[in-house]
Amino acid sequence: MNLSKAQCQIVEAPIDKPIQVLASAGSGKTRVLTERVRHILEKTKKDGVIALTFTNKAAEEMGARLADCDQVEDRAWIATIHSVAQRILEKYGHTVGLPAELHIYDRDKDRMEVFMQSLRDDGVDIDEYLNIPDSKELKSREKNLQAYMDIFSKIKRELLSEQDVSEQYPDSNIWKIFQDYQSSLLNSGGIDYDDILVYAHRILLTHEWIAKIYRSQYKHICVDEAQDLNKAQYEFIKALCGDVIRSILMVGDPNQMIYGFNGSSKEYLCTYFVDDFSPQQFELKENYRSTKGVIRVANKLKPDSQTEIEYALEGGVNVSGFDTEEDEATSIALNIKYLLGMKSHDEIEGEISLSKMVVIGRNRFVFSKLENSLRENGIPYSLRKGERQLEPSTKFGKVLDYALRIKLNPKDWVDGKKLCQVLNTHEPESWTLSALSNIAKQVSLGGDENAELLEKLLVSIDGLDIENPKLPKLVKEFNNYFTSLVESQGGISDDKAEDVKLSIEELNEFNSAWTRFKRKGLGDSLLAFRNALALGQISDSNVEDGLTLSTVHTMKGLEKDIVFLIGMCEGVFPDYRAKTTKELDEERNNAFVAVTRAKRWLYVSYPKQRMMPWGDRKFQRKSRFVTEIES
């Protein structure tokens, strides 16, 4: 499809001026952004472009679209904001006091462990505080600790100063507690995920010579999904531009701002960017993705947000209420079988298959009854995951994960503690370079039935070359070990067999991650591999066979011919925690994103009763969004 006149105006606009594009769902914003990058590369001889995306998958897709562009690999840096910031830290982190081998604590419970240790170091008996038999009170106390962690994230995402914090949290010593947490992170050789942008921003602001290096190479910046920027992200982009770069394009849709819980706000695209850069402003409203039926639904949720194009198909929208969640689930499963039985339809290109369908829910908990029904009807499915790695579940997988982290960062007592707990060994008095070999000796003397295997794994990891780790050799070695283990024992118990099977699967998953890392050219070292995992750069983007189940947030930026939107009750969608006007507006944005994932047909449903976890059935009101759709 050729670019429309409106899209063409944006792509071919003068390249030395800032541009703001407000682009509604299905209006081709990613295509406009991609073609703008191509236009800049073709119209300039040496200029580099940074294209900032919201997900690694979006960065990969943009890179694939530009693969035929001359010198794209040398001149275009297409990545998420965190990936760009992380690269700056790897090169120049030492200028703000960061350790050379920087470890990212990407798991929430690891950050909590660091926080609790910072409290212990300050004389707070946090273990006694949490050592209570009353489960309700324990939950309340854990919630208090989590509230501190949420404040720490807010401080970083909003770049709050000591004065800001004292004004927002008067009569508290939040700033000191926060500083202790930061010191504890650095003492363990790491930073947390939010720190990546904070430190990169600080480097650009306080070391003009570093900022100049990037500005001399990259003279143009393009930002996708700009409605989801938070303050740290926006200020990082501003610091990258300085007073020099004026060629900045921001594309986004205020109606799709759904990350408010992460400090995101459409104001950075709609207000601050306009005030700071005085950009030329464009609007794209024509929806090229969806049928007329879907566009009409979108316009009921967000009036005048979409324009039907002349040759759009009519499509179909169906809204249904059911007595129970079970009835809703059964109907969806049967409808899916009916659609598959149709095989084809004029409005669907090619054969109707499960790969062309998605079931979207506000959260993952609405899928439980549907999953039962899909299994009963023999319909394969998979739950769409985010880009972060899942933690391993077997003892072997955990030891592999924790030991690699300690190999990289011997000061990492957080993962060291977890490793010792898994292996049932004593923690060393101090975390040094010899920690892994000392733990391996303890394992060999212990009574674990897998002592030989686990000792061998620890010794192998301890002997890795960090710069050239040769992980496929390690994987092959332990695959052979598992095979010989099964063969030598003749037959093994069902439980043992399941554990070996899962251990092999996790080992091969680890190997696949390394293969993707190498294939993407993200580096060669163990440190680069671990950081790529933490940033979600090597998550498996291959969609499993079968029907996709997805939350609204993991479906963002994607589309399917047929969308089922389920569980549309008040308290579920909109979420029961949304009370303020701002929160309810974001829930409306979520609903808008959900319906506009549909290219052809949309099925909306809700149960009139839901089963509560304690066994009671509770009557439901249909979502206000359903009422609007039906009006």
mmCIF file with all atom_site columns, C-alpha atoms in Angstrom, residues 48 58 67 101 120 123 149 184-185 211 215 224 355 370 385 409 475 533 541-542 546 553 559 567 597 606:
data_model
loop_
_atom_site.group_PDB
_atom_site.id
_atom_site.type_symbol
_atom_site.label_atom_id
_atom_site.label_alt_id
_atom_site.label_comp_id
_atom_site.label_asym_id
_atom_site.label_entity_id
_atom_site.label_seq_id
_atom_site.pdbx_PDB_ins_code
_atom_site.Cartn_x
_atom_site.Cartn_y
_atom_site.Cartn_z
_atom_site.occupancy
_atom_site.B_iso_or_equiv
_atom_site.pdbx_formal_charge
_atom_site.auth_seq_id
_atom_site.auth_comp_id
_atom_site.auth_asym_id
_atom_site.auth_atom_id
_atom_site.pdbx_PDB_model_num
ATOM 1  C CA . GLY A 1 48  ? 22.895  8.656   12.044 1.00 0.00 ? 48  GLY A CA 1
ATOM 2  C CA . ALA A 1 58  ? 8.853   -3.332  17.778 1.00 0.00 ? 58  ALA A CA 1
ATOM 3  C CA . ALA A 1 67  ? 16.838  -4.166  6.143  1.00 0.00 ? 67  ALA A CA 1
ATOM 4  C CA . GLU A 1 101 ? 30.907  -5.116  35.641 1.00 0.00 ? 101 GLU A CA 1
ATOM 5  C CA . ARG A 1 120 ? 19.408  -4.306  58.598 1.00 0.00 ? 120 ARG A CA 1
ATOM 6  C CA . GLY A 1 123 ? 19.994  -1.187  62.632 1.00 0.00 ? 123 GLY A CA 1
ATOM 7  C CA . MET A 1 149 ? 9.739   0.168   46.943 1.00 0.00 ? 149 MET A CA 1
ATOM 8  C CA . SER A 1 184 ? 23.130  -1.106  49.242 1.00 0.00 ? 184 SER A CA 1
ATOM 9  C CA . LEU A 1 185 ? 22.553  -1.689  45.513 1.00 0.00 ? 185 LEU A CA 1
ATOM 10 C CA . ALA A 1 211 ? 26.693  13.864  25.086 1.00 0.00 ? 211 ALA A CA 1
ATOM 11 C CA . ARG A 1 215 ? 25.095  14.066  19.057 1.00 0.00 ? 215 ARG A CA 1
ATOM 12 C CA . ASP A 1 224 ? 7.478   5.587   18.806 1.00 0.00 ? 224 ASP A CA 1
ATOM 13 C CA . SER A 1 355 ? -3.376  -17.913 14.506 1.00 0.00 ? 355 SER A CA 1
ATOM 14 C CA . LEU A 1 370 ? -11.933 -20.322 29.381 1.00 0.00 ? 370 LEU A CA 1
ATOM 15 C CA . LYS A 1 385 ? 4.003   -13.348 27.885 1.00 0.00 ? 385 LYS A CA 1
ATOM 16 C CA . ASN A 1 409 ? 29.372  -10.298 40.067 1.00 0.00 ? 409 ASN A CA 1
ATOM 17 C CA . VAL A 1 475 ? 24.984  -27.134 27.471 1.00 0.00 ? 475 VAL A CA 1
ATOM 18 C CA . LEU A 1 533 ? 18.256  -10.996 29.269 1.00 0.00 ? 533 LEU A CA 1
ATOM 19 C CA . SER A 1 541 ? 9.198   -13.757 20.050 1.00 0.00 ? 541 SER A CA 1
ATOM 20 C CA . ASN A 1 542 ? 7.943   -16.900 18.309 1.00 0.00 ? 542 ASN A CA 1
ATOM 21 C CA . GLY A 1 546 ? -2.826  -22.321 18.730 1.00 0.00 ? 546 GLY A CA 1
ATOM 22 C CA . HIS A 1 553 ? -0.935  -4.628  27.950 1.00 0.00 ? 553 HIS A CA 1
ATOM 23 C CA . GLU A 1 559 ? -3.427  -7.001  15.855 1.00 0.00 ? 559 GLU A CA 1
ATOM 24 C CA . GLY A 1 567 ? -15.017 -10.677 31.209 1.00 0.00 ? 567 GLY A CA 1
ATOM 25 C CA . ARG A 1 597 ? -6.621  -4.823  18.030 1.00 0.00 ? 597 ARG A CA 1
ATOM 26 C CA . TYR A 1 606 ? -19.542 -10.604 29.940 1.00 0.00 ? 606 TYR A CA 1
#
